[in-house]
GROMACS .gro file of C-alpha atoms in nm:
model
  447
    1UNK     CA    1  15.486  15.419  12.354
    2UNK     CA    2  15.342  15.721  12.169
    3UNK     CA    3  15.429  15.556  11.838
    4UNK     CA    4  15.240  15.239  11.938
    5UNK     CA    5  14.928  15.440  12.029
    6UNK     CA    6  14.949  15.628  11.700
    7UNK     CA    7  14.959  15.305  11.498
    8UNK     CA    8  14.662  15.161  11.690
    9UNK     CA    9  14.461  15.479  11.628
   10UNK     CA   10  14.520  15.471  11.253
   11UNK     CA   11  14.443  15.094  11.241
   12UNK     CA   12  14.108  15.159  11.402
   13UNK     CA   13  14.036  15.440  11.158
   14UNK     CA   14  14.117  15.212  10.863
   15UNK     CA   15  13.893  14.932  10.993
   16UNK     CA   16  13.605  15.173  11.050
   17UNK     CA   17  13.644  15.303  10.698
   18UNK     CA   18  13.646  14.954  10.552
   19UNK     CA   19  13.335  14.859  10.752
   20UNK     CA   20  13.155  15.175  10.642
   21UNK     CA   21  13.239  15.106  10.279
   22UNK     CA   22  13.124  14.745  10.301
   23UNK     CA   23  12.801  14.851  10.468
   24UNK     CA   24  12.738  15.106  10.193
   25UNK     CA   25  12.795  14.844   9.924
   26UNK     CA   26  12.562  14.595  10.095
   27UNK     CA   27  12.292  14.858  10.139
   28UNK     CA   28  12.330  14.966   9.778
   29UNK     CA   29  12.301  14.610   9.651
   30UNK     CA   30  12.004  14.541   9.878
   31UNK     CA   31  11.833  14.856   9.755
   32UNK     CA   32  11.895  14.744   9.394
   33UNK     CA   33  11.729  14.406   9.449
   34UNK     CA   34  11.355  14.384   9.380
   35UNK     CA   35  11.145  14.349   9.692
   36UNK     CA   36  10.951  14.050   9.556
   37UNK     CA   37  11.080  13.745   9.370
   38UNK     CA   38  10.811  13.618   9.128
   39UNK     CA   39  10.762  13.263   9.005
   40UNK     CA   40  10.594  13.260   8.665
   41UNK     CA   41  10.484  13.021   8.392
   42UNK     CA   42  10.415  13.123   8.035
   43UNK     CA   43  10.073  13.092   7.874
   44UNK     CA   44  10.093  12.845   7.584
   45UNK     CA   45   9.882  12.662   7.331
   46UNK     CA   46   9.834  12.289   7.317
   47UNK     CA   47   9.606  11.997   7.378
   48UNK     CA   48   9.395  11.942   7.688
   49UNK     CA   49   9.246  11.600   7.752
   50UNK     CA   50   8.999  11.571   8.040
   51UNK     CA   51   8.976  11.224   8.191
   52UNK     CA   52   8.794  11.031   8.458
   53UNK     CA   53   8.992  10.749   8.617
   54UNK     CA   54   8.850  10.445   8.790
   55UNK     CA   55   8.946  10.093   8.896
   56UNK     CA   56   8.756   9.784   8.785
   57UNK     CA   57   8.760   9.406   8.768
   58UNK     CA   58   8.760   9.200   8.448
   59UNK     CA   59   8.502   8.924   8.414
   60UNK     CA   60   8.354   8.708   8.142
   61UNK     CA   61   8.054   8.852   7.961
   62UNK     CA   62   7.841   8.551   8.063
   63UNK     CA   63   7.939   8.339   8.362
   64UNK     CA   64   7.737   8.032   8.463
   65UNK     CA   65   7.755   7.862   8.801
   66UNK     CA   66   7.694   7.488   8.769
   67UNK     CA   67   7.560   7.318   9.080
   68UNK     CA   68   7.392   6.995   9.188
   69UNK     CA   69   7.020   6.957   9.251
   70UNK     CA   70   7.067   6.626   9.436
   71UNK     CA   71   7.282   6.529   9.731
   72UNK     CA   72   7.551   6.264   9.724
   73UNK     CA   73   7.922   6.203   9.688
   74UNK     CA   74   8.115   6.293   9.374
   75UNK     CA   75   8.190   5.970   9.190
   76UNK     CA   76   8.381   6.112   8.893
   77UNK     CA   77   8.491   6.444   8.743
   78UNK     CA   78   8.510   6.482   8.365
   79UNK     CA   79   8.634   6.844   8.354
   80UNK     CA   80   8.895   7.051   8.532
   81UNK     CA   81   9.026   7.407   8.535
   82UNK     CA   82   9.049   7.564   8.185
   83UNK     CA   83   8.872   7.263   8.028
   84UNK     CA   84   8.666   7.355   7.719
   85UNK     CA   85   8.315   7.208   7.746
   86UNK     CA   86   8.012   7.178   7.518
   87UNK     CA   87   7.647   7.226   7.601
   88UNK     CA   88   7.501   6.900   7.739
   89UNK     CA   89   7.842   6.742   7.804
   90UNK     CA   90   7.871   6.543   8.127
   91UNK     CA   91   8.129   6.718   8.343
   92UNK     CA   92   8.074   6.538   8.678
   93UNK     CA   93   7.883   6.239   8.818
   94UNK     CA   94   7.732   6.182   9.162
   95UNK     CA   95   7.717   5.828   9.303
   96UNK     CA   96   7.385   5.697   9.157
   97UNK     CA   97   7.331   5.382   9.367
   98UNK     CA   98   7.084   5.532   9.614
   99UNK     CA   99   6.888   5.690   9.332
  100UNK     CA  100   6.883   5.364   9.137
  101UNK     CA  101   6.735   5.189   9.442
  102UNK     CA  102   6.473   5.461   9.477
  103UNK     CA  103   6.388   5.423   9.110
  104UNK     CA  104   6.337   5.047   9.143
  105UNK     CA  105   6.118   5.099   9.448
  106UNK     CA  106   5.910   5.355   9.260
  107UNK     CA  107   5.868   5.118   8.968
  108UNK     CA  108   5.744   4.843   9.201
  109UNK     CA  109   5.494   5.077   9.366
  110UNK     CA  110   5.373   5.191   9.027
  111UNK     CA  111   5.320   4.831   8.912
  112UNK     CA  112   5.134   4.746   9.235
  113UNK     CA  113   4.910   5.050   9.195
  114UNK     CA  114   4.820   4.945   8.841
  115UNK     CA  115   4.744   4.589   8.953
  116UNK     CA  116   4.519   4.716   9.233
  117UNK     CA  117   4.337   4.933   8.980
  118UNK     CA  118   4.279   4.639   8.751
  119UNK     CA  119   4.140   4.427   9.039
  120UNK     CA  120   3.907   4.696   9.161
  121UNK     CA  121   3.782   4.765   8.809
  122UNK     CA  122   3.678   4.397   8.779
  123UNK     CA  123   3.501   4.415   9.114
  124UNK     CA  124   3.329   4.737   9.013
  125UNK     CA  125   3.193   4.583   8.694
  126UNK     CA  126   3.068   4.281   8.889
  127UNK     CA  127   2.900   4.504   9.149
  128UNK     CA  128   2.733   4.704   8.873
  129UNK     CA  129   2.590   4.392   8.707
  130UNK     CA  130   2.475   4.264   9.044
  131UNK     CA  131   2.297   4.593   9.109
  132UNK     CA  132   2.114   4.571   8.775
  133UNK     CA  133   1.989   4.216   8.852
  134UNK     CA  134   1.867   4.321   9.194
  135UNK     CA  135   1.682   4.608   9.032
  136UNK     CA  136   1.492   4.371   8.801
  137UNK     CA  137   1.405   4.139   9.086
  138UNK     CA  138   1.282   4.419   9.310
  139UNK     CA  139   1.047   4.537   9.036
  140UNK     CA  140   0.892   4.190   9.021
  141UNK     CA  141   0.879   4.191   9.402
  142UNK     CA  142   1.089   3.878   9.417
  143UNK     CA  143   1.338   4.028   9.668
  144UNK     CA  144   1.311   4.275   9.945
  145UNK     CA  145   1.395   4.640   9.868
  146UNK     CA  146   1.667   4.627  10.131
  147UNK     CA  147   1.860   4.371   9.927
  148UNK     CA  148   1.845   4.602   9.625
  149UNK     CA  149   1.973   4.893   9.830
  150UNK     CA  150   2.265   4.683   9.951
  151UNK     CA  151   2.360   4.581   9.595
  152UNK     CA  152   2.334   4.940   9.470
  153UNK     CA  153   2.555   5.067   9.754
  154UNK     CA  154   2.817   4.802   9.680
  155UNK     CA  155   2.827   4.908   9.314
  156UNK     CA  156   2.880   5.273   9.408
  157UNK     CA  157   3.154   5.184   9.654
  158UNK     CA  158   3.336   4.977   9.392
  159UNK     CA  159   3.315   5.263   9.141
  160UNK     CA  160   3.461   5.507   9.396
  161UNK     CA  161   3.740   5.262   9.472
  162UNK     CA  162   3.831   5.251   9.106
  163UNK     CA  163   3.863   5.630   9.100
  164UNK     CA  164   4.087   5.618   9.409
  165UNK     CA  165   4.300   5.351   9.245
  166UNK     CA  166   4.341   5.570   8.937
  167UNK     CA  167   4.467   5.853   9.161
  168UNK     CA  168   4.707   5.612   9.329
  169UNK     CA  169   4.837   5.510   8.989
  170UNK     CA  170   4.897   5.873   8.892
  171UNK     CA  171   5.075   5.935   9.220
  172UNK     CA  172   5.292   5.626   9.173
  173UNK     CA  173   5.369   5.741   8.818
  174UNK     CA  174   5.476   6.084   8.948
  175UNK     CA  175   5.700   5.929   9.212
  176UNK     CA  176   5.851   5.704   8.945
  177UNK     CA  177   5.915   6.005   8.722
  178UNK     CA  178   6.076   6.193   9.012
  179UNK     CA  179   6.303   5.895   9.079
  180UNK     CA  180   6.401   5.889   8.710
  181UNK     CA  181   6.475   6.262   8.715
  182UNK     CA  182   6.681   6.233   9.033
  183UNK     CA  183   6.882   5.953   8.879
  184UNK     CA  184   6.939   6.160   8.567
  185UNK     CA  185   7.050   6.455   8.781
  186UNK     CA  186   7.342   6.253   8.911
  187UNK     CA  187   7.498   6.335   8.574
  188UNK     CA  188   7.611   6.702   8.601
  189UNK     CA  189   7.604   6.849   8.250
  190UNK     CA  190   7.728   7.181   8.112
  191UNK     CA  191   7.444   7.424   8.037
  192UNK     CA  192   7.644   7.611   7.776
  193UNK     CA  193   7.953   7.606   7.557
  194UNK     CA  194   8.249   7.761   7.734
  195UNK     CA  195   8.557   7.714   7.948
  196UNK     CA  196   8.574   7.598   8.310
  197UNK     CA  197   8.728   7.879   8.514
  198UNK     CA  198   8.663   7.730   8.859
  199UNK     CA  199   8.619   7.383   9.013
  200UNK     CA  200   8.508   7.367   9.376
  201UNK     CA  201   8.487   6.990   9.452
  202UNK     CA  202   8.702   6.679   9.436
  203UNK     CA  203   8.623   6.312   9.378
  204UNK     CA  204   8.472   6.157   9.691
  205UNK     CA  205   8.350   6.486   9.832
  206UNK     CA  206   7.987   6.490   9.946
  207UNK     CA  207   7.761   6.769   9.828
  208UNK     CA  208   7.438   6.853  10.011
  209UNK     CA  209   7.158   7.013   9.812
  210UNK     CA  210   6.898   7.023  10.089
  211UNK     CA  211   6.915   7.400  10.147
  212UNK     CA  212   7.081   7.541   9.833
  213UNK     CA  213   7.247   7.401   9.525
  214UNK     CA  214   7.622   7.361   9.589
  215UNK     CA  215   7.839   7.519   9.319
  216UNK     CA  216   8.059   7.258   9.153
  217UNK     CA  217   8.190   7.445   8.847
  218UNK     CA  218   8.198   7.803   8.718
  219UNK     CA  219   8.191   7.820   8.339
  220UNK     CA  220   8.266   8.128   8.128
  221UNK     CA  221   8.063   8.119   7.811
  222UNK     CA  222   8.314   8.301   7.586
  223UNK     CA  223   8.641   8.451   7.708
  224UNK     CA  224   8.682   8.632   7.375
  225UNK     CA  225   8.418   8.876   7.497
  226UNK     CA  226   8.474   9.023   7.842
  227UNK     CA  227   8.362   9.318   8.049
  228UNK     CA  228   8.509   9.550   8.310
  229UNK     CA  229   8.296   9.651   8.609
  230UNK     CA  230   8.432   9.983   8.732
  231UNK     CA  231   8.349  10.189   9.041
  232UNK     CA  232   8.302  10.552   8.935
  233UNK     CA  233   8.263  10.819   9.203
  234UNK     CA  234   7.935  11.010   9.209
  235UNK     CA  235   8.122  11.336   9.135
  236UNK     CA  236   8.240  11.194   8.800
  237UNK     CA  237   7.948  10.975   8.692
  238UNK     CA  238   7.773  11.271   8.525
  239UNK     CA  239   8.064  11.303   8.281
  240UNK     CA  240   8.015  10.951   8.145
  241UNK     CA  241   7.758  10.816   7.901
  242UNK     CA  242   7.680  10.490   7.723
  243UNK     CA  243   7.883  10.442   7.406
  244UNK     CA  244   8.182  10.639   7.535
  245UNK     CA  245   8.528  10.500   7.453
  246UNK     CA  246   8.750  10.387   7.737
  247UNK     CA  247   9.105  10.258   7.772
  248UNK     CA  248   9.264  10.059   8.051
  249UNK     CA  249   9.582   9.883   8.155
  250UNK     CA  250   9.639   9.572   8.363
  251UNK     CA  251   9.941   9.480   8.572
  252UNK     CA  252  10.006   9.169   8.361
  253UNK     CA  253  10.078   9.385   8.052
  254UNK     CA  254  10.199   9.722   8.186
  255UNK     CA  255  10.316   9.844   7.846
  256UNK     CA  256   9.995   9.766   7.660
  257UNK     CA  257   9.675   9.970   7.656
  258UNK     CA  258   9.344   9.795   7.591
  259UNK     CA  259   9.033   9.957   7.447
  260UNK     CA  260   8.668   9.919   7.533
  261UNK     CA  261   8.331  10.089   7.509
  262UNK     CA  262   8.091  10.181   7.789
  263UNK     CA  263   7.781   9.960   7.761
  264UNK     CA  264   7.583  10.102   8.052
  265UNK     CA  265   7.607  10.295   8.376
  266UNK     CA  266   7.403  10.106   8.632
  267UNK     CA  267   7.176  10.300   8.864
  268UNK     CA  268   7.245  10.077   9.164
  269UNK     CA  269   7.466  10.285   9.396
  270UNK     CA  270   7.728  10.131   9.622
  271UNK     CA  271   7.859  10.308   9.934
  272UNK     CA  272   8.204  10.223  10.065
  273UNK     CA  273   8.361  10.430  10.343
  274UNK     CA  274   8.102  10.706  10.285
  275UNK     CA  275   8.192  10.725   9.914
  276UNK     CA  276   7.906  10.666   9.670
  277UNK     CA  277   8.007  10.491   9.348
  278UNK     CA  278   7.829  10.356   9.041
  279UNK     CA  279   7.915  10.060   8.820
  280UNK     CA  280   8.014  10.162   8.467
  281UNK     CA  281   8.023   9.841   8.256
  282UNK     CA  282   8.275   9.834   7.970
  283UNK     CA  283   8.264   9.581   7.687
  284UNK     CA  284   8.608   9.452   7.586
  285UNK     CA  285   8.722   9.248   7.286
  286UNK     CA  286   8.958   8.975   7.408
  287UNK     CA  287   9.017   8.791   7.081
  288UNK     CA  288   9.382   8.730   7.170
  289UNK     CA  289   9.281   8.580   7.509
  290UNK     CA  290   9.537   8.791   7.693
  291UNK     CA  291   9.292   8.914   7.952
  292UNK     CA  292   9.179   8.680   8.228
  293UNK     CA  293   8.883   8.696   8.466
  294UNK     CA  294   8.959   8.870   8.793
  295UNK     CA  295   9.235   9.101   8.664
  296UNK     CA  296   9.241   9.454   8.801
  297UNK     CA  297   9.197   9.720   8.534
  298UNK     CA  298   9.296  10.086   8.573
  299UNK     CA  299   9.050  10.263   8.344
  300UNK     CA  300   9.058  10.606   8.177
  301UNK     CA  301   8.744  10.766   8.036
  302UNK     CA  302   8.815  11.061   7.804
  303UNK     CA  303   8.513  11.295   7.818
  304UNK     CA  304   8.672  11.605   7.659
  305UNK     CA  305   8.955  11.650   7.407
  306UNK     CA  306   9.052  12.005   7.309
  307UNK     CA  307   9.319  12.075   7.046
  308UNK     CA  308   9.533  12.390   7.009
  309UNK     CA  309   9.373  12.586   7.292
  310UNK     CA  310   9.517  12.862   7.510
  311UNK     CA  311   9.629  12.705   7.838
  312UNK     CA  312   9.717  12.843   8.181
  313UNK     CA  313   9.865  12.644   8.470
  314UNK     CA  314   9.624  12.562   8.749
  315UNK     CA  315   9.873  12.705   8.999
  316UNK     CA  316   9.811  13.048   8.843
  317UNK     CA  317   9.436  13.009   8.906
  318UNK     CA  318   9.506  12.949   9.276
  319UNK     CA  319   9.758  13.233   9.326
  320UNK     CA  320   9.654  13.535   9.535
  321UNK     CA  321   9.899  13.811   9.650
  322UNK     CA  322   9.945  13.831  10.026
  323UNK     CA  323   9.927  14.158  10.228
  324UNK     CA  324  10.306  14.134  10.279
  325UNK     CA  325  10.358  14.146   9.901
  326UNK     CA  326  10.146  14.460   9.875
  327UNK     CA  327  10.345  14.618  10.158
  328UNK     CA  328  10.676  14.535   9.990
  329UNK     CA  329  10.550  14.691   9.666
  330UNK     CA  330  10.436  15.005   9.857
  331UNK     CA  331  10.074  14.934   9.772
  332UNK     CA  332   9.769  14.948   9.996
  333UNK     CA  333   9.574  14.617   9.959
  334UNK     CA  334   9.242  14.792  10.018
  335UNK     CA  335   9.312  15.063   9.763
  336UNK     CA  336   9.461  14.808   9.524
  337UNK     CA  337   9.132  14.624   9.526
  338UNK     CA  338   8.962  14.941   9.403
  339UNK     CA  339   9.233  15.004   9.144
  340UNK     CA  340   9.416  15.290   9.329
  341UNK     CA  341   9.791  15.311   9.378
  342UNK     CA  342   9.877  15.387   9.739
  343UNK     CA  343  10.168  15.607   9.636
  344UNK     CA  344  10.012  15.840   9.381
  345UNK     CA  345   9.644  15.759   9.353
  346UNK     CA  346   9.684  15.610   9.005
  347UNK     CA  347   9.572  15.256   8.923
  348UNK     CA  348   9.853  15.014   8.835
  349UNK     CA  349   9.851  14.867   8.484
  350UNK     CA  350   9.555  14.638   8.443
  351UNK     CA  351   9.425  14.683   8.798
  352UNK     CA  352   9.061  14.779   8.820
  353UNK     CA  353   9.005  14.707   8.449
  354UNK     CA  354   8.656  14.592   8.366
  355UNK     CA  355   8.592  14.234   8.267
  356UNK     CA  356   8.281  14.074   8.120
  357UNK     CA  357   8.004  14.046   8.376
  358UNK     CA  358   8.094  14.315   8.632
  359UNK     CA  359   8.279  14.631   8.732
  360UNK     CA  360   8.652  14.660   8.770
  361UNK     CA  361   8.644  14.728   9.145
  362UNK     CA  362   8.470  14.396   9.203
  363UNK     CA  363   8.652  14.197   8.936
  364UNK     CA  364   9.016  14.245   9.045
  365UNK     CA  365   9.074  14.193   9.413
  366UNK     CA  366   9.404  14.166   9.593
  367UNK     CA  367   9.522  14.056   9.932
  368UNK     CA  368   9.325  13.821  10.152
  369UNK     CA  369   8.994  13.904   9.986
  370UNK     CA  370   9.114  13.816   9.638
  371UNK     CA  371   8.917  13.550   9.461
  372UNK     CA  372   8.589  13.603   9.644
  373UNK     CA  373   8.428  13.683   9.307
  374UNK     CA  374   8.554  13.358   9.152
  375UNK     CA  375   8.296  13.123   9.005
  376UNK     CA  376   8.353  12.771   8.873
  377UNK     CA  377   8.419  12.905   8.521
  378UNK     CA  378   8.546  13.262   8.591
  379UNK     CA  379   8.875  13.324   8.769
  380UNK     CA  380   9.100  13.617   8.859
  381UNK     CA  381   9.463  13.559   8.754
  382UNK     CA  382   9.778  13.767   8.787
  383UNK     CA  383  10.012  13.846   8.498
  384UNK     CA  384  10.365  13.987   8.533
  385UNK     CA  385  10.420  14.275   8.288
  386UNK     CA  386  10.785  14.370   8.322
  387UNK     CA  387  10.819  14.398   8.701
  388UNK     CA  388  10.460  14.504   8.767
  389UNK     CA  389  10.186  14.249   8.838
  390UNK     CA  390   9.841  14.305   8.695
  391UNK     CA  391   9.521  14.116   8.750
  392UNK     CA  392   9.276  14.010   8.483
  393UNK     CA  393   8.959  13.804   8.480
  394UNK     CA  394   8.923  13.503   8.251
  395UNK     CA  395   8.662  13.242   8.168
  396UNK     CA  396   8.792  12.887   8.194
  397UNK     CA  397   8.693  12.568   8.017
  398UNK     CA  398   8.827  12.214   8.015
  399UNK     CA  399   9.101  12.116   8.258
  400UNK     CA  400   9.327  11.812   8.276
  401UNK     CA  401   9.429  11.867   8.638
  402UNK     CA  402   9.748  12.061   8.568
  403UNK     CA  403   9.645  12.309   8.296
  404UNK     CA  404   9.313  12.475   8.212
  405UNK     CA  405   9.169  12.606   7.887
  406UNK     CA  406   9.112  12.982   7.858
  407UNK     CA  407   8.780  13.050   7.683
  408UNK     CA  408   8.762  13.428   7.732
  409UNK     CA  409   8.995  13.691   7.874
  410UNK     CA  410   9.274  13.938   7.795
  411UNK     CA  411   9.551  13.681   7.779
  412UNK     CA  412   9.788  13.600   7.495
  413UNK     CA  413  10.033  13.325   7.426
  414UNK     CA  414  10.360  13.396   7.605
  415UNK     CA  415  10.213  13.604   7.889
  416UNK     CA  416  10.387  13.528   8.218
  417UNK     CA  417  10.136  13.398   8.471
  418UNK     CA  418  10.232  13.445   8.837
  419UNK     CA  419  10.218  13.120   9.030
  420UNK     CA  420  10.399  13.223   9.351
  421UNK     CA  421  10.571  13.520   9.517
  422UNK     CA  422  10.859  13.532   9.767
  423UNK     CA  423  10.977  13.836   9.961
  424UNK     CA  424  11.348  13.911   9.914
  425UNK     CA  425  11.567  14.066  10.185
  426UNK     CA  426  11.486  14.409  10.044
  427UNK     CA  427  11.118  14.332  10.064
  428UNK     CA  428  11.142  14.197  10.419
  429UNK     CA  429  11.327  14.506  10.541
  430UNK     CA  430  11.060  14.732  10.394
  431UNK     CA  431  10.766  14.524  10.521
  432UNK     CA  432  10.631  14.615  10.867
  433UNK     CA  433  10.589  14.327  11.108
  434UNK     CA  434  10.239  14.188  11.137
  435UNK     CA  435  10.085  14.156  11.486
  436UNK     CA  436  10.235  13.854  11.655
  437UNK     CA  437  10.493  13.799  11.376
  438UNK     CA  438  10.873  13.865  11.389
  439UNK     CA  439  11.005  14.186  11.237
  440UNK     CA  440  11.057  14.175  10.864
  441UNK     CA  441  10.745  13.966  10.794
  442UNK     CA  442  10.732  13.613  10.660
  443UNK     CA  443  10.947  13.523  10.361
  444UNK     CA  444  10.682  13.313  10.180
  445UNK     CA  445  10.309  13.283  10.211
  446UNK     CA  446  10.162  12.950  10.114
  447UNK     CA  447   9.892  12.966   9.845
   0.00000   0.00000   0.00000
């Protein structure tokens, strides 16, 4: 029994020793690990192309809608979809029978008006001669003055009737001309050379032109010259100008890129879902006739092209150290913003250094207040030198959405830009819990 207790005692001692050794190893390894794991990207040189993207619709440069000015049923169609047509060519015909009857009626009325004029002219000449005879007789006192007055009145009435007949003749002539025009309008002709891209009627269909001219055909003047009407957001329209080159792709030819040139940026604004856009019109050469009206074009406008420039990732421009990172590094965020090391009162490498346009204490800010001095073209970035982060202020230029040009600043090719920071287990154990947060602090702070 004593032997069994002795063995148990020594087994416990051995296990305690093993646990103590393992704990010592774990603590030693944890102490050897850095408190913060950095994610970095190197500064490099290369090309930056700044673009504006937009969506547009292809259309013919000149599109003509052909309608009918008279009402009636379609008697015959001489053109169809994709039919090439010439200027003046008859492309459709409306049943002319009613218009022919109207023309014959107008001709008869015109002839009657002329005959009435001729008759009244003869009567007017007779009345005038009669008035002259009565005048001679009244001078010789051979007739009463009342008879002369009657003859003179009849002559004037006949002359006025002739003038009225002349007006009736002109009116009849105008009605006849209108009937001739209406009959001619039953022949629908093409107003230009081109290709029919739309036909909206069939033979036998009745078109009514009483309120507005019904559209029968849509003709594209020349499909070898087309345009793209794009909707450019108001935030980007200031980057575009007339004469700028543009490229676009269409779904029909996904592997081919087409070129064009901006003709104009129209001032008429369009608002869709509270977004203000402007129409940038692009001229396109379609000599191969690959492009068709109505295709959707995804357009790129290149407004800046920089070669062999120093570039930093945009993620580095957005990065700001969190208070937990400062705590894990044994740094006071408030003192770090003024360039002082919390441990020894000495500024870390690069912290608090002056940059163009201001003092160091205002230019390099850490923690939650970092970046409050940023302007659209001046940013505070963080560089990892060995294991120590340092902040520096740079002036930025063109950006392509993922990388940005560095115009001024103490950066060199190959510098490691900090884009994110994660607390390791060693950092969590050395970071005091924030109010309302679990002990050890958060492992990652979103930026």
